[in-house]
Coordinates of C-alpha atoms in Angstrom, one line a residue:
M1194 CA 18.5 4.2 -12.6
S1195 CA 18.8 7.9 -12.6
R1196 CA 16.9 10.6 -14.6
S1197 CA 19.2 13.4 -13.5
S1198 CA 19.3 14.8 -17.0
T1199 CA 15.5 15.4 -17.0
K1200 CA 14.0 18.3 -15.2
V1201 CA 11.2 17.5 -12.9
S1202 CA 8.0 18.9 -14.5
E1203 CA 4.3 18.9 -14.1
S1204 CA 4.0 18.5 -17.9
I1205 CA 5.7 15.0 -17.6
T1206 CA 3.0 13.9 -15.3
E1207 CA 0.3 15.3 -17.5
N1208 CA 1.8 13.5 -20.5
I1209 CA 1.7 10.1 -18.7
F1210 CA -2.0 10.7 -18.1
R1211 CA -2.7 11.8 -21.7
E1212 CA -0.9 8.7 -23.1
F1213 CA -2.7 6.2 -20.9
Y1214 CA -6.1 7.8 -21.6
S1215 CA -5.4 8.8 -25.2
K1216 CA -8.6 7.2 -26.5
E1217 CA -10.9 8.7 -23.9
N1218 CA -11.1 12.3 -25.1
F1219 CA -10.6 14.1 -21.8
I1220 CA -11.1 17.9 -22.1
E1221 CA -8.1 19.9 -20.8
K1222 CA -8.0 23.1 -18.7
S1223 CA -9.4 26.2 -20.3
A1224 CA -11.2 24.1 -23.0
I1225 CA -13.5 22.9 -20.2
P1226 CA -16.9 24.7 -20.8
N1227 CA -17.7 27.4 -18.2
E1228 CA -21.2 25.8 -17.7
Y1229 CA -19.7 23.3 -15.3
G1230 CA -19.0 26.2 -12.9
F1231 CA -15.5 25.4 -11.7
K1232 CA -14.0 28.1 -9.4
S1233 CA -10.4 29.2 -9.2
K1234 CA -8.4 27.2 -6.8
N1235 CA -6.8 30.6 -5.6
N1236 CA -10.2 31.5 -4.1
T1237 CA -10.5 34.6 -6.1
G1238 CA -14.1 33.8 -7.1
E1239 CA -13.0 33.8 -10.7
V1240 CA -13.4 30.8 -13.2
G1241 CA -11.0 28.0 -12.6
Y1242 CA -10.1 24.8 -14.5
P1243 CA -8.9 21.3 -13.4
D1244 CA -6.2 19.8 -15.5
F1245 CA -8.5 17.2 -17.2
F1246 CA -12.2 16.7 -17.3
K1247 CA -14.7 14.2 -18.7
D1248 CA -18.5 14.2 -18.6
L1249 CA -19.9 10.6 -18.8
D1250 CA -23.5 11.8 -18.2
E1251 CA -24.0 9.5 -15.2
Y1252 CA -21.0 11.0 -13.5
C1253 CA -18.0 13.3 -14.3
I1254 CA -14.3 12.8 -13.8
V1255 CA -12.0 15.6 -12.5
V1256 CA -8.2 15.2 -12.6
E1257 CA -5.4 17.2 -11.1
A1258 CA -1.7 16.4 -11.9
K1259 CA 1.5 17.5 -10.0
S1260 CA 5.1 16.7 -10.6
T1261 CA 6.0 15.2 -7.3
K1262 CA 4.0 16.7 -4.4
H1263 CA 1.0 14.3 -4.2
S1264 CA -0.8 16.1 -1.4
D1265 CA -1.2 19.2 -3.6
A1266 CA -2.8 17.1 -6.3
E1267 CA -5.1 15.6 -3.8
N1268 CA -6.1 18.9 -2.2
E1269 CA -6.7 20.6 -5.5
V1270 CA -8.8 17.8 -7.0
K1271 CA -10.9 17.8 -3.9
F1272 CA -11.4 21.6 -4.3
Y1273 CA -12.7 21.2 -7.8
M1274 CA -14.9 18.3 -6.7
L1275 CA -16.7 20.7 -4.3
E1276 CA -16.5 24.0 -6.2
N1277 CA -18.7 23.6 -9.3
N1278 CA -22.2 23.6 -10.7
I1279 CA -22.3 19.8 -11.5
D1280 CA -25.5 18.0 -10.5
V1281 CA -24.2 14.4 -10.9
D1282 CA -21.7 12.2 -9.0
I1283 CA -18.0 13.1 -9.4
I1284 CA -14.9 11.0 -9.5
G1285 CA -11.6 12.7 -8.7
I1286 CA -8.2 11.5 -9.8
A1287 CA -5.0 12.9 -8.1
I1288 CA -1.8 11.9 -10.0
S1289 CA 1.9 12.7 -9.4
G1290 CA 5.2 11.3 -10.4
Q1291 CA 7.6 11.5 -13.3
S1292 CA 7.4 7.9 -14.6
I1293 CA 4.8 5.2 -15.0
E1294 CA 6.9 2.9 -12.8
Q1295 CA 6.8 5.2 -9.8
L1296 CA 3.4 6.9 -10.3
K1297 CA 1.2 7.9 -7.3
V1298 CA -2.5 7.9 -7.9
T1299 CA -5.4 8.5 -5.6
Y1300 CA -9.1 8.1 -6.6
F1301 CA -11.9 9.9 -4.8
Y1302 CA -15.7 10.1 -5.3
K1303 CA -18.5 12.4 -4.2
L1304 CA -22.2 11.7 -4.6
Y1305 CA -24.1 14.6 -6.2
D1306 CA -26.3 15.4 -3.2
K1307 CA -23.5 15.1 -0.6
N1308 CA -20.5 17.3 0.3
E1309 CA -18.4 14.4 1.7
I1310 CA -15.5 13.1 -0.3
F1311 CA -14.7 9.4 -0.1
T1312 CA -11.6 7.5 -1.2
L1313 CA -11.8 4.6 -3.7
K1314 CA -9.8 1.5 -2.8
V1315 CA -7.5 1.8 -5.8
K1316 CA -4.0 3.1 -5.3
D1317 CA -1.0 4.2 -7.4
S1318 CA -2.2 2.7 -10.7
L1319 CA -4.0 4.2 -13.7
I1320 CA -7.0 2.0 -14.6
S1321 CA -9.3 1.9 -17.6
I1322 CA -12.5 3.9 -17.5
D1323 CA -14.4 0.6 -17.6
S1324 CA -12.6 -0.7 -14.5
L1325 CA -13.0 2.7 -12.8
H1326 CA -16.7 2.6 -13.5
K1327 CA -17.1 -0.9 -11.9
K1328 CA -15.1 0.1 -8.8
F1329 CA -17.1 3.3 -8.4
I1330 CA -20.4 1.5 -8.6
K1331 CA -19.3 -1.1 -6.0
H1332 CA -18.2 1.7 -3.6
K1333 CA -21.3 3.7 -4.2
Y1334 CA -23.6 0.9 -3.3
G1335 CA -21.6 -0.3 -0.3
E1336 CA -20.3 -3.5 -1.9
V1337 CA -16.7 -2.8 -0.7
I1338 CA -15.4 -3.3 2.8
T1339 CA -13.0 -0.7 4.3
D1340 CA -9.6 -1.5 5.7
D1341 CA -11.0 -0.7 9.3
E1342 CA -14.0 -3.0 8.7
L1343 CA -11.8 -5.7 7.4
I1344 CA -9.5 -5.6 10.4
T1345 CA -12.5 -5.6 12.8
V1346 CA -13.9 -8.7 11.1
I1347 CA -10.6 -10.6 11.2
K1348 CA -10.1 -9.6 14.9
S1349 CA -13.5 -10.9 15.6
L1350 CA -12.7 -14.2 13.8
N1351 CA -9.5 -14.4 15.8
E1352 CA -11.5 -14.3 19.1
T1353 CA -13.9 -16.9 17.7
F1354 CA -11.0 -19.1 16.7
H1355 CA -9.4 -18.7 20.1
S1356 CA -12.6 -19.7 21.9
G1357 CA -12.7 -22.7 19.6
N1358 CA -9.2 -23.8 20.8
I1359 CA -7.6 -23.4 17.3
R1360 CA -3.9 -22.9 17.8
E1361 CA -2.5 -19.5 16.9
T1362 CA -0.2 -20.9 14.3
E1363 CA -3.1 -22.7 12.6
R1364 CA -5.6 -19.9 12.5
S1365 CA -4.2 -18.2 9.5
L1366 CA -4.2 -21.5 7.6
F1367 CA -7.8 -22.2 8.7
F1368 CA -8.9 -18.8 7.5
S1369 CA -7.1 -19.2 4.2
G1370 CA -8.7 -22.6 3.8
L1371 CA -12.2 -21.2 4.3
M1372 CA -11.5 -18.5 1.8
I1373 CA -10.2 -21.1 -0.8
V1374 CA -13.3 -23.4 -0.4
L1375 CA -15.6 -20.5 -1.1
T1376 CA -14.0 -20.3 -4.6
N1377 CA -15.3 -23.8 -5.2
P1378 CA -18.9 -23.4 -6.5
T1379 CA -20.0 -26.9 -5.4
F1380 CA -18.9 -26.2 -1.8
R1381 CA -20.3 -22.7 -1.8
N1382 CA -23.7 -23.9 -2.9
T1383 CA -23.9 -26.9 -0.6
Y1384 CA -22.2 -26.2 2.7
K1385 CA -25.3 -24.7 4.3
S1386 CA -27.1 -28.0 3.8
I1387 CA -24.4 -30.3 5.2
Q1388 CA -25.7 -32.2 8.3
K1389 CA -24.2 -33.7 11.4
P1390 CA -23.6 -37.5 11.3
T1391 CA -26.7 -39.6 11.6
E1392 CA -27.4 -42.0 14.5
Q1393 CA -26.7 -44.9 12.0
E1394 CA -23.3 -43.4 11.1
C1395 CA -22.4 -43.0 14.8
A1396 CA -23.5 -46.6 15.6
K1397 CA -21.1 -48.0 12.9
I1398 CA -18.0 -46.5 14.4
K1399 CA -16.5 -46.7 17.9
I1400 CA -14.8 -43.3 18.0
T1401 CA -16.6 -40.1 18.8
L1402 CA -17.8 -38.2 15.7
L1403 CA -17.9 -34.4 15.8
Q1404 CA -21.0 -32.5 14.8
A1405 CA -18.9 -30.9 12.1
H1406 CA -17.5 -34.2 10.8
H1407 CA -19.0 -34.0 7.4
L1408 CA -18.4 -30.3 7.0
N1409 CA -14.7 -30.7 8.0
A1410 CA -14.3 -33.4 5.4
A1411 CA -16.0 -31.3 2.7
I1412 CA -13.6 -28.4 3.5
V1413 CA -10.5 -30.5 3.3
K1414 CA -11.7 -32.1 0.1
A1415 CA -12.5 -28.7 -1.5
I1416 CA -9.1 -27.3 -0.5
N1417 CA -7.4 -30.2 -2.2
I1418 CA -9.4 -29.9 -5.3
Q1419 CA -8.7 -26.2 -5.6
L1420 CA -5.0 -26.3 -4.9
E1421 CA -3.9 -29.7 -6.1
S1422 CA -2.3 -28.6 -9.3
K1423 CA 0.7 -26.3 -10.0
I1424 CA 3.1 -27.3 -7.2
N1425 CA 6.4 -26.8 -9.0
S1426 CA 8.3 -30.0 -9.6
L1427 CA 11.4 -28.5 -8.0
S1428 CA 9.7 -28.0 -4.7
K1429 CA 10.1 -30.4 -1.9
E1430 CA 7.3 -32.9 -1.3
Y1431 CA 4.1 -31.0 -0.3
S1432 CA 0.6 -32.3 0.4
W1433 CA -2.2 -29.8 0.6
E1434 CA -4.4 -32.5 2.3
D1435 CA -1.8 -33.1 4.9
K1436 CA -1.1 -29.4 5.6
F1437 CA -4.9 -28.8 6.2
S1438 CA -5.6 -32.1 7.9
F1439 CA -5.9 -30.3 11.3
I1440 CA -9.2 -29.0 10.0
K1441 CA -10.7 -32.5 10.5
K1442 CA -10.4 -31.9 14.3
I1443 CA -12.1 -28.5 14.4
D1444 CA -15.1 -29.0 16.7
F1445 CA -17.3 -26.0 16.5
G1446 CA -21.0 -26.7 16.7
L1447 CA -22.4 -27.1 13.2
I1448 CA -24.6 -24.0 13.4
E1449 CA -21.8 -21.8 14.7
Y1450 CA -19.4 -23.3 12.1
K1451 CA -21.7 -22.4 9.3
N1452 CA -22.2 -18.9 10.6
I1453 CA -18.4 -18.4 10.6
I1454 CA -18.2 -19.4 7.0
K1455 CA -21.3 -17.2 6.2
K1456 CA -19.5 -14.3 7.9
I1457 CA -16.4 -14.8 5.9
E1458 CA -18.4 -15.2 2.6
S1459 CA -20.5 -12.0 3.1
K1460 CA -18.0 -9.7 4.9
I1461 CA -14.8 -10.6 3.1
Y1462 CA -15.0 -13.0 0.2
T1463 CA -17.7 -11.3 -1.9
S1464 CA -17.2 -7.7 -0.8
Y1465 CA -13.4 -7.4 -0.5
L1466 CA -11.3 -10.1 -2.2
L1467 CA -12.9 -9.9 -5.6
D1468 CA -12.2 -6.2 -5.7
E1469 CA -8.7 -5.8 -4.4
K1470 CA -5.4 -7.6 -5.1
Q1471 CA -3.8 -7.2 -1.7
D1472 CA -1.9 -9.4 0.7
L1473 CA -5.1 -10.3 2.6
L1474 CA -3.6 -13.4 4.2
G1475 CA -0.5 -11.5 5.3
K1476 CA -2.8 -9.0 7.1
A1477 CA -4.7 -11.9 8.7
Y1478 CA -1.5 -13.7 9.6
K1479 CA -0.3 -10.8 11.7
I1480 CA -3.6 -10.5 13.5
F1481 CA -4.0 -14.2 14.2
L1482 CA -0.5 -14.3 15.7
S1483 CA -1.1 -11.4 17.9
R1484 CA -2.1 -13.6 20.8
A1485 CA 0.9 -15.9 20.3
G1486 CA 3.4 -13.1 20.9
S1487 CA 6.9 -12.9 19.6
A1488 CA 7.9 -16.4 20.9
E1489 CA 5.9 -18.1 18.2
S1490 CA 7.1 -15.8 15.4
K1491 CA 10.4 -14.5 16.5
N1492 CA 12.1 -15.1 13.2
I1493 CA 9.3 -13.7 11.1
I1494 CA 9.1 -9.9 10.5
L1495 CA 6.5 -9.0 7.9
T1496 CA 7.1 -5.8 5.9
P1497 CA 4.6 -3.0 6.5
D1498 CA 2.4 -2.3 3.5
H1499 CA 3.7 1.2 2.8
I1500 CA 7.3 0.0 2.9
K1501 CA 6.4 -2.9 0.7
E1502 CA 4.9 -0.5 -1.9
L1503 CA 7.9 1.8 -1.6
M1504 CA 10.3 -1.1 -2.4
I1505 CA 8.3 -2.1 -5.4
K1506 CA 8.5 1.5 -6.7
L1507 CA 12.3 1.5 -6.0
A1508 CA 12.6 -1.5 -8.3
R1509 CA 11.1 0.5 -11.2
L1510 CA 9.2 -2.5 -12.7
N1511 CA 8.4 -2.6 -16.4
V1512 CA 5.9 -5.0 -17.9
D1513 CA 8.6 -7.5 -19.1
D1514 CA 10.4 -7.8 -15.8
V1515 CA 10.6 -11.2 -14.2
I1516 CA 10.4 -10.8 -10.4
I1517 CA 11.9 -13.2 -7.8
D1518 CA 11.5 -13.2 -4.0
T1519 CA 13.9 -15.7 -2.5
C1520 CA 12.2 -15.7 0.9
M1521 CA 8.6 -14.7 0.1
G1522 CA 6.8 -15.2 3.4
T1523 CA 3.1 -14.8 2.7
G1524 CA 3.9 -13.5 -0.8
G1525 CA 3.3 -9.8 -0.2
F1526 CA 6.1 -8.5 -2.5
L1527 CA 5.0 -10.9 -5.3
M1528 CA 1.4 -9.9 -4.9
E1529 CA 2.3 -6.2 -5.2
A1530 CA 4.6 -6.9 -8.2
M1531 CA 1.8 -9.0 -9.9
K1532 CA -0.7 -6.1 -9.4
K1533 CA 1.8 -3.6 -10.9
L1534 CA 2.8 -5.8 -13.9
I1535 CA -0.9 -6.5 -14.7
N1536 CA -1.7 -2.8 -14.6
L1537 CA 1.2 -2.1 -17.0
A1538 CA -0.1 -4.8 -19.3
Q1539 CA -3.2 -2.7 -19.9
D1540 CA -5.7 -5.5 -20.4
N1541 CA -3.5 -7.5 -22.8
D1542 CA -4.8 -11.0 -21.9
D1543 CA -1.8 -12.8 -23.4
K1544 CA 0.6 -10.7 -21.5
I1545 CA -1.3 -11.1 -18.3
K1546 CA -1.2 -14.9 -18.7
N1547 CA 2.5 -14.8 -19.2
I1548 CA 3.0 -12.6 -16.2
K1549 CA 1.2 -15.1 -14.0
E1550 CA 2.9 -18.2 -15.4
K1551 CA 6.4 -17.1 -16.1
Q1552 CA 7.2 -13.7 -14.5
L1553 CA 6.8 -14.4 -10.8
I1554 CA 9.2 -16.6 -8.8
G1555 CA 9.1 -17.3 -5.1
F1556 CA 10.9 -19.4 -2.5
E1557 CA 9.7 -20.2 1.0
L1558 CA 11.0 -22.8 3.5
D1559 CA 8.3 -22.4 6.2
S1560 CA 5.4 -24.7 5.3
V1561 CA 2.7 -22.4 6.8
L1562 CA 4.0 -19.3 5.0
F1563 CA 4.3 -21.3 1.8
S1564 CA 0.7 -22.3 2.1
L1565 CA -0.4 -18.8 2.7
A1566 CA 1.6 -17.5 -0.3
C1567 CA 0.1 -20.1 -2.6
S1568 CA -3.3 -19.4 -1.2
N1569 CA -2.9 -15.6 -1.8
M1570 CA -1.8 -16.2 -5.4
F1571 CA -4.7 -18.6 -6.0
L1572 CA -7.3 -16.3 -4.5
H1573 CA -6.1 -13.4 -6.7
G1574 CA -6.0 -15.1 -10.1
D1575 CA -3.1 -17.4 -9.6
G1576 CA 0.6 -16.9 -10.3
R1577 CA 1.7 -20.1 -8.4
S1578 CA 3.5 -21.8 -11.3
N1579 CA 7.0 -20.9 -10.0
L1580 CA 6.5 -20.9 -6.2
L1581 CA 8.9 -23.4 -4.6
F1582 CA 8.7 -25.0 -1.2
R1583 CA 12.5 -25.1 -0.5
S1584 CA 15.3 -22.9 0.5
S1585 CA 16.8 -20.5 -2.0
L1586 CA 20.2 -20.8 -0.4
L1587 CA 21.8 -23.4 -2.6
D1588 CA 24.2 -24.7 0.1
N1589 CA 21.2 -25.4 2.3
N1590 CA 19.5 -28.2 0.4
S1591 CA 21.6 -31.3 1.3
Q1592 CA 18.4 -33.2 2.3
V1593 CA 17.0 -33.1 -1.2
A1594 CA 17.5 -36.5 -2.9
N1595 CA 16.9 -35.3 -6.5
N1596 CA 16.5 -32.0 -8.3
Y1597 CA 19.9 -30.9 -6.9
D1598 CA 21.0 -27.3 -6.4
S1599 CA 22.6 -27.2 -9.8
V1600 CA 19.3 -28.2 -11.5
L1601 CA 17.4 -25.6 -9.5
F1602 CA 19.9 -22.9 -10.3
D1603 CA 19.8 -23.6 -14.0
Y1604 CA 16.0 -23.6 -13.9
I1605 CA 15.8 -20.2 -12.2
K1606 CA 18.5 -18.8 -14.5
S1607 CA 16.4 -20.0 -17.5
L1608 CA 13.5 -17.8 -16.3
K1609 CA 15.9 -14.8 -16.5
P1610 CA 14.8 -12.9 -13.4
T1611 CA 15.6 -9.2 -13.6
K1612 CA 14.3 -7.8 -10.3
C1613 CA 14.5 -9.2 -6.8
I1614 CA 12.6 -7.6 -3.9
I1615 CA 13.1 -9.3 -0.5
N1616 CA 12.9 -9.1 3.3
P1617 CA 15.1 -12.0 4.4
P1618 CA 15.5 -13.6 7.8
Y1619 CA 17.6 -11.5 10.1
E1620 CA 18.9 -14.1 12.6
K1621 CA 22.2 -15.9 12.3
N1622 CA 23.6 -13.4 9.8
Q1623 CA 21.4 -14.9 7.1
S1624 CA 20.6 -11.6 5.4
I1625 CA 24.0 -11.4 3.8
K1626 CA 23.7 -14.9 2.4
F1627 CA 20.3 -14.1 0.9
T1628 CA 21.8 -10.9 -0.7
L1629 CA 24.6 -12.8 -2.4
Q1630 CA 22.3 -15.7 -3.6
A1631 CA 19.7 -13.3 -4.9
L1632 CA 22.4 -11.4 -7.0
K1633 CA 23.6 -14.7 -8.4
F1634 CA 20.0 -15.5 -9.6
I1635 CA 19.2 -12.2 -11.4
E1636 CA 20.4 -11.1 -14.8
Q1637 CA 23.2 -8.7 -15.5
N1638 CA 22.1 -5.1 -14.7
G1639 CA 19.2 -6.6 -12.8
K1640 CA 18.2 -4.9 -9.5
L1641 CA 18.0 -6.2 -5.9
I1642 CA 16.0 -4.2 -3.4
I1643 CA 16.4 -5.6 0.1
I1644 CA 15.4 -4.5 3.6
M1645 CA 17.6 -5.9 6.3
P1646 CA 19.5 -4.9 9.5
T1647 CA 21.5 -1.8 8.9
P1648 CA 24.8 -3.3 10.3
T1649 CA 24.7 -6.3 8.0
L1650 CA 27.2 -4.9 5.4
N1651 CA 29.6 -3.6 8.0
K1652 CA 29.5 -6.9 9.9
N1653 CA 30.5 -8.7 6.7
K1654 CA 32.9 -6.2 5.2
D1655 CA 35.8 -8.7 5.5
G1656 CA 33.7 -11.6 4.2
L1657 CA 30.8 -12.0 1.8
L1658 CA 30.4 -8.3 1.2
K1659 CA 33.6 -8.3 -0.9
D1660 CA 32.2 -11.1 -3.0
I1661 CA 28.9 -9.1 -3.4
L1662 CA 30.7 -5.9 -4.6
K1663 CA 32.6 -7.9 -7.2
I1664 CA 29.3 -8.5 -9.0
A1665 CA 27.0 -5.7 -7.8
K1666 CA 27.1 -2.0 -7.2
L1667 CA 25.6 -0.6 -4.0
Y1668 CA 23.5 2.2 -5.3
F1669 CA 21.6 3.5 -2.3
V1670 CA 20.9 2.9 1.4
I1671 CA 17.7 4.2 3.0
K1672 CA 17.8 4.1 6.8
M1673 CA 14.4 3.1 8.2
P1674 CA 12.7 4.5 11.4
M1675 CA 13.5 2.5 14.5
N1676 CA 9.8 2.0 15.2
L1677 CA 9.0 0.6 11.8
F1678 CA 8.0 -2.9 13.2
S1679 CA 6.5 -1.7 16.5
E1680 CA 3.2 -3.0 15.4
Q1681 CA 4.8 -6.5 15.6
K1682 CA 6.4 -5.6 19.0
R1683 CA 9.8 -5.5 17.4
T1684 CA 12.5 -2.8 17.5
V1685 CA 15.0 -3.5 14.7
N1686 CA 17.6 -1.2 13.1
T1687 CA 16.9 -1.7 9.4
S1688 CA 17.7 -0.1 6.1
I1689 CA 16.6 -0.6 2.5
F1690 CA 19.6 -1.4 0.3
G1691 CA 19.5 -1.0 -3.5
F1692 CA 22.0 -3.0 -5.6
T1693 CA 22.5 -3.2 -9.4
K1694 CA 24.2 -6.3 -10.8
T1695 CA 27.3 -4.6 -12.2
P1696 CA 30.6 -4.5 -10.3
H1697 CA 31.1 -1.8 -7.7
H1698 CA 34.1 0.4 -8.5
E1699 CA 36.1 2.2 -5.8
N1700 CA 35.2 5.7 -7.1
D1701 CA 31.4 4.9 -7.2
N1702 CA 29.2 7.0 -4.9
V1703 CA 26.4 5.6 -2.8
L1704 CA 23.4 7.7 -1.9
F1705 CA 22.7 7.5 1.9
Y1706 CA 19.2 8.6 2.8
N1707 CA 17.9 9.0 6.4
L1708 CA 14.2 8.3 6.8
A1709 CA 14.2 9.2 10.5
D1710 CA 10.4 9.4 10.7
D1711 CA 7.8 8.0 8.3
R1712 CA 5.1 10.1 10.1
F1713 CA 3.0 7.0 10.9
V1714 CA 1.5 7.0 14.3
S1715 CA 0.3 4.2 16.5
I1716 CA -3.4 4.1 17.2
Q1717 CA -5.0 1.6 19.6
H1718 CA -6.6 -1.3 17.8
K1719 CA -5.4 0.0 14.4
G1720 CA -1.6 -0.3 14.6
R1721 CA 0.7 2.2 12.9
I1722 CA -1.2 4.3 10.4
D1723 CA -0.7 7.3 8.2
K1724 CA -3.2 9.3 10.2
N1725 CA -2.2 12.7 8.9
N1726 CA -1.8 11.7 5.2
R1727 CA 1.9 12.5 5.3
W1728 CA 3.4 9.4 3.6
N1729 CA 2.5 10.2 0.1
D1730 CA 4.7 13.2 0.0
I1731 CA 7.5 11.5 2.0
E1732 CA 7.5 8.6 -0.5
S1733 CA 7.6 11.0 -3.4
E1734 CA 10.5 12.8 -1.9
I1735 CA 12.4 9.5 -1.4
L1736 CA 11.7 8.4 -5.0
D1737 CA 12.7 11.8 -6.4
H1738 CA 16.1 11.8 -4.6
I1739 CA 16.8 8.1 -5.5
S1740 CA 15.8 8.5 -9.1
D1741 CA 17.8 11.7 -9.6
F1742 CA 20.6 10.5 -7.3
K1743 CA 20.6 13.9 -5.7
E1744 CA 21.7 15.2 -2.2
T1745 CA 19.8 17.4 0.3
K1746 CA 21.6 18.6 3.3
G1747 CA 20.5 16.9 6.5
L1748 CA 18.4 14.3 4.5
C1749 CA 20.8 12.4 2.2
E1750 CA 24.3 12.6 0.9
K1751 CA 26.6 10.8 -1.5
R1752 CA 29.5 8.9 0.0
K1753 CA 32.1 6.6 -1.4
I1754 CA 32.5 3.3 0.5
Y1755 CA 36.2 2.8 -0.6
E1756 CA 39.0 5.1 0.4
K1757 CA 42.6 4.1 -0.4
N1758 CA 41.4 0.6 -1.1
I1759 CA 39.8 0.3 2.4
L1760 CA 36.1 -0.7 2.4
N1761 CA 33.8 1.2 4.8
P1762 CA 30.1 0.1 4.1
N1763 CA 28.8 3.1 6.1
G1764 CA 30.6 5.4 3.6
Y1765 CA 33.3 7.9 4.1
Q1766 CA 31.6 11.2 4.9
N1767 CA 32.7 14.4 3.3
E1768 CA 35.2 16.7 5.0
R1769 CA 33.8 18.6 8.0
N1770 CA 33.2 22.3 7.3
S1771 CA 33.4 23.1 11.0
T1772 CA 36.5 24.6 12.6
Y1773 CA 35.5 23.3 16.0
P1774 CA 37.9 20.6 17.4
L1775 CA 36.8 17.0 17.7
L1776 CA 36.1 15.8 21.3
K1777 CA 35.9 12.4 22.8
L1778 CA 32.4 11.3 23.9
S1779 CA 34.0 10.7 27.4
D1780 CA 34.9 14.3 27.6
L1781 CA 31.3 15.4 27.1
F1782 CA 29.4 12.6 28.9
Y1783 CA 29.6 10.4 31.9
V1784 CA 30.1 6.9 30.5
N1785 CA 29.5 3.6 32.2
D1786 CA 28.8 0.0 31.2
G1787 CA 25.2 -1.2 31.5
N1788 CA 24.6 -3.9 34.1
L1789 CA 21.3 -5.5 32.9
A1790 CA 21.9 -8.9 31.5
S1791 CA 20.5 -9.9 28.0
S1792 CA 19.8 -13.3 29.4
D1793 CA 17.3 -11.8 31.8
A1794 CA 15.4 -10.0 29.0
N1795 CA 11.6 -10.5 28.9
D1796 CA 9.9 -10.1 25.5
S1797 CA 6.7 -8.9 27.2
G1798 CA 8.6 -6.4 29.5
E1799 CA 7.5 -2.8 29.8
F1800 CA 10.8 -1.1 29.0
D1801 CA 13.0 -1.0 25.9
F1802 CA 16.3 -2.8 26.6
I1803 CA 18.9 -1.4 24.2
T1804 CA 21.8 -3.7 23.4
A1805 CA 24.6 -4.0 20.9
S1806 CA 22.6 -6.6 18.9
E1807 CA 20.7 -5.7 15.8
E1808 CA 17.4 -5.9 17.6
W1809 CA 16.5 -4.3 20.9
K1810 CA 14.8 -6.4 23.5
K1811 CA 12.4 -5.7 26.4
H1812 CA 13.1 -5.8 30.2
D1813 CA 11.1 -5.6 33.4
E1814 CA 13.6 -3.2 35.0
Y1815 CA 15.4 0.0 34.0
T1816 CA 18.6 1.7 35.2
H1817 CA 18.2 5.3 34.0
D1818 CA 15.2 7.5 34.2
C1819 CA 16.5 10.4 32.2
E1820 CA 17.5 11.5 28.6
T1821 CA 20.5 9.3 27.7
I1822 CA 22.8 8.7 24.8
V1823 CA 23.2 4.9 24.5
Y1824 CA 26.4 3.9 22.7
A1825 CA 26.4 0.1 22.0
A1826 CA 30.1 -0.6 21.8
K1827 CA 30.3 -4.3 22.5
A1828 CA 28.3 -7.5 23.1
G1829 CA 29.0 -10.5 25.2

């Protein structure tokens, strides 16, 4: 897991690029003809050279590579895109990283008669020149929807669904259902001509028929046709028709209903989904639940996209890895993993088929989330063969009449999962149970990357943690910002834990990394975003430290979690260098117990209510209007 013996070098990044594009004959540095007019990036007015260059007549490609600092690669490739004598369109590629598994890549384009540089919707993957050409043409001619436009459309749909009295918890399913039926050519070609029930049909039946009666029926039928196959036999009973049966009661007027479908088809289906393998339904799920508040989704915390991508990189996937998510939610981790593995397969059709059929395993117990995960996979080329509608906790399936836990366990082990990436439920101390079960599923020397409440290990140091450390080594802990889930109106103290399935020994070090701030900012109507483009470098720094297992004062340090056979999951810190005496907190501060009761908390309250629990609450009142150190010492 460490590359500490290898010096970080720009040439390593360049070699990764050379190897991937070995057949494309890129020109390098000073071999680039002066006629292209590149200027020195040092602003001397002299001739300069990007790292790689290719002239494709219709457009040119300019490339800049850096060892780890991605912002430098981005800034320099943009400079070369602007400072030249080229009279055709230009594509820019900024690349950084020391391994193909943890590569960072950004693609830009500039039209020949413009000075504005745009970003292509491709990230952190090297793609073939043919694929790059197709994506560039789609962006150039406006066939791709931006993230901001996508969010605007989904929010607009949310308001429409609200006015149509569709329950918040059913909106995401309704949206996914409409996306799925648009993949059915028969429905796509006929829905515009579907009519309301005739007078004769109404006369034959005593109940009231909706205007959209036939359209609703056609939608449910098309969903069932598209999704009926590939429910794994070890899943609990599941009927797509039953799950989407609520659609039969949707009572939009027929014209409005068709306009909703047209909007999804033109704005999202054709212009976005066919170009990007993203957790689209996960994005929609968060927006559709925004009206419901935390009461409807209090046990569901969706991983932010940038943390999801970081965790995939921390797992260091290779093309033969088998990925398991034992609590997959909307399938975001599996979507990211599938995208990464397919990219590593480099257009090998047989390998890609194997990835989709045998290298992705997922469990989900919530029927709505399971539907969204399966829909996500279906909409992006499938990968549903091993998605299971049941709990992955093998002491939690007593209601199953056949396909007992032992059968399920043997089946999962037969698939030989090597990497597990999960965000488990946080309530009722379930995170530690998911940790142990995931480690039992994966192969020896396999890796588990899990985000969960920071106190989880300490809370279980005299229980399940000892069982975990008998089979798995705790390699690193990355403390997350407290406002990580603020977009979901949650304040949770979480960390990413990295385990390797090999016993933890008492003299083993653990790397503790403090990500106090991810530099994301909250923008109204957009949520938490990387407004100042700081995350790329922050992520590179994290990956560099974890890969090299190296310390930096004030940022991360190695600690042992055992001392004299006593386990301390927070790690024993190194000896203090200071000669100053230790003082009690009570000698420095006025200390008193809080008097606000947790039972009086209000989830929609204005003020943060800091408690000794893993998750802060909200309250309508406050007791201190000043800077305060809050020390949560007890609960109850």
